[in-house]
Coordinates of C-alpha atoms in Angstrom, one line a residue:
Chain B
X11 CA 197.3 24.0 -37.0
X12 CA 193.7 23.4 -38.0
X13 CA 192.4 19.9 -38.9
X14 CA 189.9 19.5 -41.7
X15 CA 187.3 16.8 -42.3
X16 CA 186.1 15.3 -45.6
X17 CA 182.4 16.0 -45.7
X18 CA 181.8 13.0 -47.9
X19 CA 183.7 10.1 -46.2
X20 CA 184.8 11.6 -42.8
X21 CA 188.5 11.3 -43.4
X22 CA 190.4 13.8 -41.3
X23 CA 193.4 15.8 -42.6
X24 CA 195.8 16.4 -39.7
X25 CA 198.5 19.0 -40.8
X26 CA 201.0 17.4 -38.3
X27 CA 200.7 14.1 -40.2
X28 CA 200.1 15.5 -43.7
X29 CA 199.4 13.0 -46.5
X30 CA 202.8 11.5 -47.4
X31 CA 201.3 8.9 -49.8
X32 CA 200.2 11.8 -52.0
X33 CA 203.3 13.9 -51.5
X34 CA 202.0 16.2 -48.8
X35 CA 204.7 16.5 -46.2
X36 CA 203.9 16.5 -42.4
X37 CA 203.5 20.1 -41.2
X38 CA 201.7 21.3 -44.4
X39 CA 198.7 23.5 -43.6
X40 CA 195.5 22.5 -45.4
X41 CA 195.5 25.9 -47.2
X42 CA 198.9 25.1 -48.7
X43 CA 197.9 21.8 -50.2
X44 CA 197.8 22.0 -54.1
X45 CA 194.3 22.4 -55.5
X46 CA 194.5 19.2 -57.5
X47 CA 195.0 17.1 -54.3
X48 CA 192.3 14.5 -53.6
X49 CA 191.0 13.0 -50.5
X50 CA 193.0 9.8 -50.1
X51 CA 189.9 7.8 -49.0
X52 CA 187.2 8.8 -51.4
X53 CA 188.8 11.0 -54.1
X54 CA 186.9 14.3 -53.7
X55 CA 188.7 17.6 -53.9
X56 CA 189.6 20.3 -51.3
X57 CA 186.3 22.0 -51.8
X58 CA 184.6 19.1 -50.0
X59 CA 186.5 19.6 -46.8
X60 CA 185.4 21.6 -43.7
X61 CA 187.5 23.0 -40.9
X62 CA 187.1 21.2 -37.6
X63 CA 186.4 23.9 -35.0
X64 CA 187.7 23.8 -31.5
Chain H
X1 CA 167.8 -24.6 -54.0
X2 CA 169.0 -24.3 -50.5
X3 CA 168.4 -20.8 -49.2
X4 CA 168.9 -21.3 -45.5
X5 CA 172.0 -19.5 -44.0
X6 CA 171.1 -20.4 -40.4
X7 CA 168.1 -21.7 -38.7
X8 CA 165.5 -18.9 -39.2
X9 CA 167.7 -16.9 -41.5
X10 CA 167.0 -17.2 -45.2
X11 CA 167.9 -15.7 -48.6
X12 CA 164.9 -13.9 -50.1
X13 CA 166.6 -12.1 -53.0
X14 CA 166.6 -12.4 -56.8
X15 CA 168.9 -14.1 -59.3
X16 CA 169.3 -11.8 -62.3
X17 CA 170.4 -14.4 -65.0
X18 CA 170.1 -12.0 -68.0
X19 CA 171.7 -8.8 -66.9
X20 CA 174.8 -8.1 -69.1
X21 CA 175.5 -4.5 -68.4
X22 CA 175.8 -3.0 -64.9
X23 CA 176.5 0.7 -65.5
X24 CA 179.3 -0.3 -67.9
X25 CA 180.5 -3.4 -66.1
X26 CA 180.0 -6.3 -68.5
X27 CA 178.3 -8.8 -66.3
X28 CA 178.8 -11.9 -68.5
X29 CA 177.8 -14.1 -65.5
X30 CA 174.7 -12.2 -64.6
X31 CA 174.2 -11.1 -61.0
X32 CA 172.1 -11.6 -57.9
X33 CA 170.6 -9.0 -55.6
X34 CA 170.7 -10.7 -52.2
X35 CA 168.2 -9.8 -49.5
X36 CA 167.8 -11.8 -46.3
X37 CA 165.0 -12.5 -43.8
X38 CA 165.7 -13.0 -40.1
X39 CA 162.8 -14.6 -38.3
X40 CA 162.9 -14.0 -34.6
X41 CA 160.6 -12.4 -32.0
X42 CA 160.9 -9.4 -34.3
X43 CA 161.4 -10.1 -38.0
X44 CA 163.9 -8.2 -40.1
X45 CA 164.7 -7.9 -43.8
X46 CA 168.3 -7.1 -44.6
X47 CA 169.0 -5.3 -47.9
X48 CA 166.8 -5.3 -50.9
X49 CA 166.7 -5.8 -54.7
X50 CA 166.7 -3.8 -57.9
X51 CA 163.3 -2.1 -58.5
X52 CA 162.0 -4.4 -61.3
X53 CA 162.3 -7.4 -58.9
X54 CA 160.6 -5.9 -55.9
X55 CA 157.7 -8.3 -56.4
X56 CA 160.1 -11.3 -56.2
X57 CA 161.5 -10.0 -52.9
X58 CA 158.0 -9.5 -51.5
X59 CA 156.9 -12.9 -52.7
X60 CA 159.9 -14.6 -51.1
X61 CA 159.3 -12.8 -47.8
X62 CA 155.5 -13.4 -47.8
X63 CA 156.2 -17.1 -48.4
X64 CA 157.8 -17.3 -45.0
X65 CA 156.1 -14.7 -42.8
X66 CA 153.1 -12.4 -42.9
X67 CA 154.1 -9.0 -44.2
X68 CA 152.5 -7.3 -41.2
X69 CA 155.1 -9.1 -39.0
X70 CA 158.1 -7.4 -40.6
X71 CA 159.4 -5.0 -37.9
X72 CA 162.6 -3.8 -39.5
X73 CA 164.0 -3.3 -42.9
X74 CA 167.8 -2.7 -42.8
X75 CA 169.3 -0.8 -45.7
X76 CA 173.1 -1.3 -45.6
X77 CA 173.7 0.6 -48.9
X78 CA 171.5 3.1 -50.8
X79 CA 172.6 2.2 -54.3
X80 CA 169.5 1.4 -56.5
X81 CA 170.4 -2.2 -57.2
X82 CA 169.7 -2.9 -53.5
X83 CA 167.4 0.0 -52.5
X84 CA 165.2 0.2 -55.7
X85 CA 162.8 -2.4 -54.4
X86 CA 162.5 -0.9 -50.9
X87 CA 159.7 1.6 -51.6
X88 CA 157.5 -1.4 -52.8
X89 CA 158.5 -3.5 -49.8
X90 CA 157.9 -0.6 -47.3
X91 CA 154.4 -0.1 -48.9
X92 CA 153.3 -3.6 -48.2
X93 CA 154.9 -3.9 -44.7
X94 CA 152.7 -1.6 -42.6
X95 CA 154.7 -2.1 -39.4
X96 CA 158.2 -2.0 -40.8
X97 CA 160.7 0.6 -39.6
X98 CA 163.6 1.5 -42.0
X99 CA 166.9 1.0 -40.2
X100 CA 169.9 2.8 -41.7
X101 CA 172.6 5.3 -40.8
X102 CA 172.1 9.1 -41.2
X103 CA 173.9 9.4 -44.5
X104 CA 171.9 6.5 -45.9
X105 CA 168.6 8.1 -44.8
X106 CA 169.6 11.3 -46.6
X107 CA 170.5 9.3 -49.7
X108 CA 167.3 7.3 -49.7
X109 CA 165.2 10.5 -49.3
X110 CA 167.0 11.9 -52.4
X111 CA 166.1 8.7 -54.4
X112 CA 162.5 7.9 -53.3
X113 CA 159.3 9.3 -51.9
X114 CA 159.9 8.3 -48.3
X115 CA 157.3 10.5 -46.7
X116 CA 155.3 7.6 -45.2
X117 CA 158.3 5.7 -43.9
X118 CA 159.1 5.2 -40.2
X119 CA 162.8 5.5 -39.5
X120 CA 165.3 4.3 -36.9
X121 CA 168.6 6.0 -37.6
X122 CA 171.6 4.0 -36.3
X123 CA 175.2 4.9 -35.9
X124 CA 178.4 2.9 -35.8
X125 CA 178.3 0.6 -32.7
X126 CA 174.6 0.7 -32.2
X127 CA 172.5 -2.5 -32.0
X128 CA 168.9 -3.6 -32.1
X129 CA 167.7 -6.8 -30.4
X130 CA 165.4 -9.0 -32.4
X131 CA 164.8 -11.4 -29.4
X132 CA 167.3 -14.3 -29.6
X133 CA 169.6 -12.4 -31.9
X134 CA 171.0 -8.9 -32.2
X135 CA 171.7 -6.7 -35.2
X136 CA 174.8 -4.6 -34.7
X137 CA 175.9 -1.9 -37.1
X138 CA 179.3 -1.0 -38.4
X139 CA 179.8 2.1 -40.6
X140 CA 182.0 1.3 -43.6
X141 CA 182.4 4.6 -45.4
X142 CA 183.6 4.3 -49.0
X143 CA 183.1 0.6 -49.1
X144 CA 181.9 1.7 -51.5
X145 CA 179.6 4.7 -51.0
X146 CA 179.7 7.2 -48.1
X147 CA 176.7 5.7 -46.4
X148 CA 177.7 2.0 -46.7
X149 CA 177.3 -0.1 -43.6
X150 CA 177.7 -3.7 -42.4
X151 CA 175.2 -5.5 -40.2
X152 CA 176.6 -8.1 -37.9
X153 CA 174.7 -10.8 -36.0
X154 CA 177.1 -11.9 -33.1
X155 CA 174.9 -14.8 -31.9
X156 CA 175.2 -16.4 -35.4
X157 CA 178.8 -15.1 -36.2
X158 CA 177.2 -13.8 -39.4
X159 CA 178.2 -10.7 -41.2
X160 CA 176.0 -9.0 -43.8
X161 CA 178.8 -7.3 -45.8
X162 CA 176.8 -5.5 -48.5
X163 CA 178.9 -5.0 -51.6
X164 CA 182.2 -6.1 -49.9
X165 CA 183.1 -9.7 -50.9
X166 CA 180.4 -9.7 -53.5
X167 CA 180.4 -11.1 -57.0
X168 CA 178.3 -10.4 -60.1
X169 CA 177.6 -14.1 -60.4
X170 CA 174.1 -15.6 -61.2
X171 CA 174.8 -19.0 -59.7
X172 CA 172.1 -21.6 -59.4
X173 CA 173.4 -22.0 -55.8
X174 CA 173.6 -19.6 -52.9
X175 CA 176.8 -20.8 -51.2
X176 CA 180.5 -20.6 -52.0
X177 CA 181.1 -24.4 -51.6
X178 CA 178.4 -25.2 -54.2
X179 CA 180.5 -23.8 -57.1
X180 CA 184.2 -24.4 -58.0
X181 CA 186.3 -22.1 -55.8
X182 CA 188.4 -20.8 -58.6
X183 CA 185.3 -19.6 -60.4
X184 CA 183.9 -17.9 -57.4
X185 CA 187.2 -16.2 -56.6
X186 CA 187.6 -15.0 -60.2
X187 CA 184.1 -13.5 -60.1
X188 CA 185.0 -11.8 -56.7
X189 CA 188.2 -10.5 -58.3
X190 CA 186.4 -9.0 -61.3
X191 CA 183.9 -7.4 -59.0
X192 CA 186.7 -6.0 -56.8
X193 CA 188.6 -4.6 -59.8
X194 CA 185.6 -3.0 -61.5
X195 CA 183.6 -1.7 -58.5
X196 CA 185.9 -1.0 -55.6
X197 CA 189.5 -1.0 -56.7
X198 CA 189.9 2.7 -56.0
X199 CA 188.8 2.3 -52.3
X200 CA 191.6 -0.1 -51.3
X201 CA 192.5 2.0 -48.4
X202 CA 189.1 2.2 -46.7
X203 CA 188.5 -1.5 -47.5
X204 CA 191.8 -2.4 -45.7
X205 CA 190.6 -0.4 -42.7
X206 CA 187.2 -2.1 -42.8
X207 CA 188.9 -5.6 -43.0
X208 CA 191.0 -4.7 -40.0
X209 CA 187.7 -4.0 -38.1
X210 CA 186.1 -7.2 -39.4
X211 CA 189.1 -9.2 -38.2
X212 CA 188.1 -8.3 -34.6
X213 CA 184.8 -10.0 -35.1
X214 CA 184.1 -13.7 -34.9
X215 CA 182.8 -14.5 -38.3
X216 CA 181.6 -17.9 -39.6
X217 CA 179.6 -16.7 -42.6
X218 CA 179.7 -13.6 -44.8
X219 CA 176.5 -12.7 -46.7
X220 CA 177.2 -10.1 -49.3
X221 CA 174.6 -8.3 -51.4
X222 CA 175.7 -9.9 -54.7
X223 CA 176.7 -13.4 -55.6
X224 CA 177.3 -16.5 -53.4
X225 CA 177.5 -16.5 -49.6
X226 CA 180.8 -17.3 -48.0
X227 CA 180.6 -20.1 -45.5
X228 CA 183.5 -22.5 -46.4
X229 CA 186.1 -20.3 -48.0
X230 CA 186.2 -17.1 -45.8
X231 CA 190.0 -17.6 -45.4
X232 CA 190.6 -17.7 -49.1
X233 CA 188.5 -14.6 -49.9
X234 CA 190.1 -12.7 -47.0
X235 CA 193.6 -13.6 -48.2
X236 CA 192.7 -12.5 -51.8
X237 CA 191.3 -9.2 -50.5
X238 CA 194.5 -8.5 -48.6
X239 CA 196.4 -8.7 -51.9
X240 CA 193.8 -6.8 -53.9
X241 CA 193.6 -3.8 -51.5
X242 CA 197.2 -2.9 -52.4
X243 CA 196.9 -4.2 -56.0
X244 CA 199.7 -6.6 -55.1
X245 CA 201.9 -7.2 -58.2
X246 CA 202.3 -10.7 -59.6
X247 CA 204.8 -11.7 -62.3
X248 CA 202.4 -10.5 -65.0
X249 CA 202.7 -8.0 -67.8
X250 CA 199.9 -6.4 -69.7
X251 CA 200.3 -5.0 -73.3
X252 CA 197.2 -2.9 -74.0
X253 CA 196.8 -1.0 -77.2
X254 CA 194.6 0.5 -79.9
X255 CA 195.7 0.5 -83.5
X256 CA 194.7 2.3 -86.8
X257 CA 196.8 0.9 -89.7
X258 CA 198.5 -1.8 -87.6
X259 CA 201.7 0.1 -86.8
X260 CA 201.0 0.4 -83.1
X261 CA 199.9 -3.3 -83.2
X262 CA 203.3 -4.3 -84.6
X263 CA 204.9 -2.3 -81.7
X264 CA 202.6 -4.0 -79.2
X265 CA 203.5 -7.4 -80.6
X266 CA 207.2 -6.7 -80.3
X267 CA 206.8 -5.6 -76.7
X268 CA 204.9 -8.8 -76.0
X269 CA 207.7 -10.9 -77.6
X270 CA 210.3 -9.2 -75.4
X271 CA 208.2 -9.8 -72.3
X272 CA 207.6 -13.5 -73.3
X273 CA 211.4 -14.1 -73.2
X274 CA 211.1 -13.7 -69.4
X275 CA 209.5 -16.0 -66.8
X276 CA 206.3 -14.0 -66.7
X277 CA 202.6 -14.2 -67.7
X278 CA 202.4 -11.7 -70.6
X279 CA 199.0 -10.8 -71.8
X280 CA 197.9 -8.8 -74.9
X281 CA 194.7 -6.8 -75.3
X282 CA 193.3 -4.7 -78.2
X283 CA 190.8 -2.2 -76.7
X284 CA 188.6 -2.6 -79.8
X285 CA 187.8 -6.2 -79.0
X286 CA 188.4 -6.7 -75.3
X287 CA 185.9 -5.1 -72.9
X288 CA 187.3 -2.7 -70.2
X289 CA 185.7 -4.9 -67.6
X290 CA 188.1 -7.7 -68.4
X291 CA 191.1 -5.4 -68.9
X292 CA 190.9 -3.8 -65.4
X293 CA 190.4 -7.3 -63.9
X294 CA 193.7 -8.3 -65.4
X295 CA 195.4 -5.0 -64.4
X296 CA 194.5 -5.4 -60.7
X297 CA 197.4 -7.8 -60.1
X298 CA 199.8 -7.1 -62.9
X299 CA 203.3 -5.8 -62.1
X300 CA 203.7 -3.7 -65.2
X301 CA 201.8 -2.4 -68.2
X302 CA 202.7 -1.0 -71.6
X303 CA 199.9 1.1 -73.2
X304 CA 199.9 2.2 -76.8
X305 CA 197.8 4.3 -79.1
X306 CA 198.5 6.0 -82.4
X307 CA 197.8 9.6 -82.9
X308 CA 194.4 10.1 -84.4
X309 CA 193.3 13.7 -85.1
X310 CA 196.0 15.0 -82.7
X311 CA 194.7 12.9 -79.9
X312 CA 194.0 9.3 -79.0
X313 CA 191.9 6.5 -80.5
X314 CA 188.5 7.0 -78.8
X315 CA 188.2 3.5 -77.4
X316 CA 191.6 3.8 -75.8
X317 CA 190.6 7.2 -74.3
X318 CA 187.6 5.4 -72.8
X319 CA 189.6 2.6 -71.2
X320 CA 192.1 5.2 -69.8
X321 CA 189.3 7.2 -68.3
X322 CA 187.9 4.0 -66.7
X323 CA 191.4 3.0 -65.4
X324 CA 192.0 6.6 -64.1
X325 CA 188.8 6.4 -62.0
X326 CA 189.7 2.9 -60.6
X327 CA 193.2 4.0 -59.7
X328 CA 195.3 0.8 -59.8
X329 CA 198.3 1.2 -57.5
X330 CA 201.8 -0.5 -57.5
X331 CA 202.2 -0.5 -61.2
X332 CA 205.1 0.4 -63.5
X333 CA 205.1 0.9 -67.3
X334 CA 205.5 3.0 -70.4
X335 CA 203.6 4.4 -73.4
X336 CA 204.0 3.7 -77.1
X337 CA 202.3 4.4 -80.4
X338 CA 202.7 5.5 -84.0
X339 CA 202.0 8.8 -85.6
X340 CA 201.9 10.4 -89.0
X341 CA 202.9 14.0 -88.9
X342 CA 201.7 15.3 -85.6
X343 CA 203.4 14.2 -82.4
X344 CA 200.5 15.5 -80.4
X345 CA 198.2 13.0 -78.8
X346 CA 199.2 9.3 -79.2
X347 CA 201.9 8.0 -76.9
X348 CA 202.4 11.4 -75.3
X349 CA 198.8 11.6 -74.2
X350 CA 198.8 8.0 -73.0
X351 CA 201.9 8.8 -70.9
X352 CA 200.1 11.8 -69.4
X353 CA 197.2 9.6 -68.4
X354 CA 199.5 7.0 -66.9
X355 CA 201.3 9.7 -64.9
X356 CA 197.9 10.9 -63.7
X357 CA 197.1 7.4 -62.5
X358 CA 200.5 7.4 -60.6
X359 CA 201.8 4.5 -62.7
X360 CA 205.6 4.7 -62.4
X361 CA 207.0 5.5 -65.8
X362 CA 210.0 3.4 -66.7
X363 CA 211.2 5.0 -69.9
X364 CA 210.3 7.7 -72.5
X365 CA 207.5 6.8 -74.8
X366 CA 208.4 4.7 -77.9
X367 CA 207.1 6.4 -81.0
X368 CA 207.1 5.4 -84.6
X369 CA 206.5 7.7 -87.5
X370 CA 204.2 5.8 -89.8
X371 CA 205.3 2.2 -90.0
X372 CA 207.9 0.9 -87.5
X373 CA 211.4 0.0 -88.7
X374 CA 213.1 -3.2 -87.7
X375 CA 215.3 -1.1 -85.4
X376 CA 212.3 0.4 -83.7
X377 CA 210.7 -3.0 -83.3
X378 CA 213.9 -4.2 -81.6
X379 CA 213.6 -1.2 -79.2
X380 CA 210.1 -2.3 -78.5
X381 CA 211.3 -5.9 -77.9
X382 CA 214.0 -4.6 -75.5
X383 CA 211.4 -2.5 -73.6
X384 CA 209.2 -5.5 -73.2
X385 CA 212.2 -7.5 -71.9
X386 CA 212.9 -4.8 -69.4
X387 CA 209.3 -4.9 -68.1
X388 CA 209.5 -8.7 -68.0
X389 CA 212.7 -8.6 -66.0
X390 CA 211.1 -6.2 -63.5
X391 CA 208.0 -8.4 -63.2
X392 CA 210.0 -11.6 -62.7
X393 CA 211.0 -10.5 -59.2
X394 CA 207.4 -11.0 -58.0
X395 CA 207.6 -14.8 -58.7
X396 CA 207.4 -16.5 -55.3

């Protein structure tokens, strides 16, 4: 499962961890997160995330 | 005025006694833009001031050292209230190198003509020796911009914390023990609520990192310098980063022909029957700066607006927009309001905004068609009592 990084603040979305505080269960792929989800650190949307290669 | 933090480290900023509006924050106590000068084998200026006061900064620096002897200018935060004066400073310090992280460099380049500047880009963990002392750098993203950084001087146990622990407070004094502590903490609380409340999570992480450092003094970029009450401000921040509830209820409303005000008053009366601090604010005569400062540590909030033109009273919409951005956490509450013929807008729209803010909704909105009946006001009183009972549990 691919990790994504927030281009603004550097927070990393790890699908294995999810974002339970915002209702995103562990195991959720980044692509499956609802479009209105926000970066829990800085509040930007999914558009401002990039896949971490490797 | 004592401006000496440590032997050879002085405040060289500007006290802005007259500013009353800081991008919407009503700065009734004015502010300061704190810059600092470290005199060592190499001299360094830490942070800057707002553009109109660049001459003050330059004057204060030049009063202590020749401008040609400034080797470094450290920019911890690119926001114009600190960086605005940097182009003028760089122009008169021919040997100065701008020290900042990569994100800050990009931001400064987007704000100013930096073509003539010399740069030293630093990253988290890097350090620069000034001779007897060292500047070490800690990236603090989203505290409260992406490029924000702390500068730490280990030999002096001194942390330049930029906006963290700051206050919009134009004191005649530069240190926390020269003013009453409750006044300083109240200013720090207003600053926290209005500027950084939404970044509680990154601030908590930054505080955990700061706790690993030996710190005797915290020099923020606004307000007084913490040298005697670090423990108190740290304890306060620990509560604020999670918007820790206290036994406090807020009744916040807008009104048109006083129906929603009557409802608000009944909710307040119900809450006052409990052992809580119940507060009452009409958005038309209380500034949002004050409202969000009170919301920071409340347990519950009732928010009311009548329906006007199928939507909200505009001043309430403005306050809700401000609250939504600042994202208070750990709050419960409900919506209320009167209407004439259209049930659109009003309490329903307030409730939608509260849900968007992730305020836990405790009951359905209370709505009155035209003027509230005695029965409806009793329902408001009971709803206020329920909020009060919930908030009572936070009494320690």
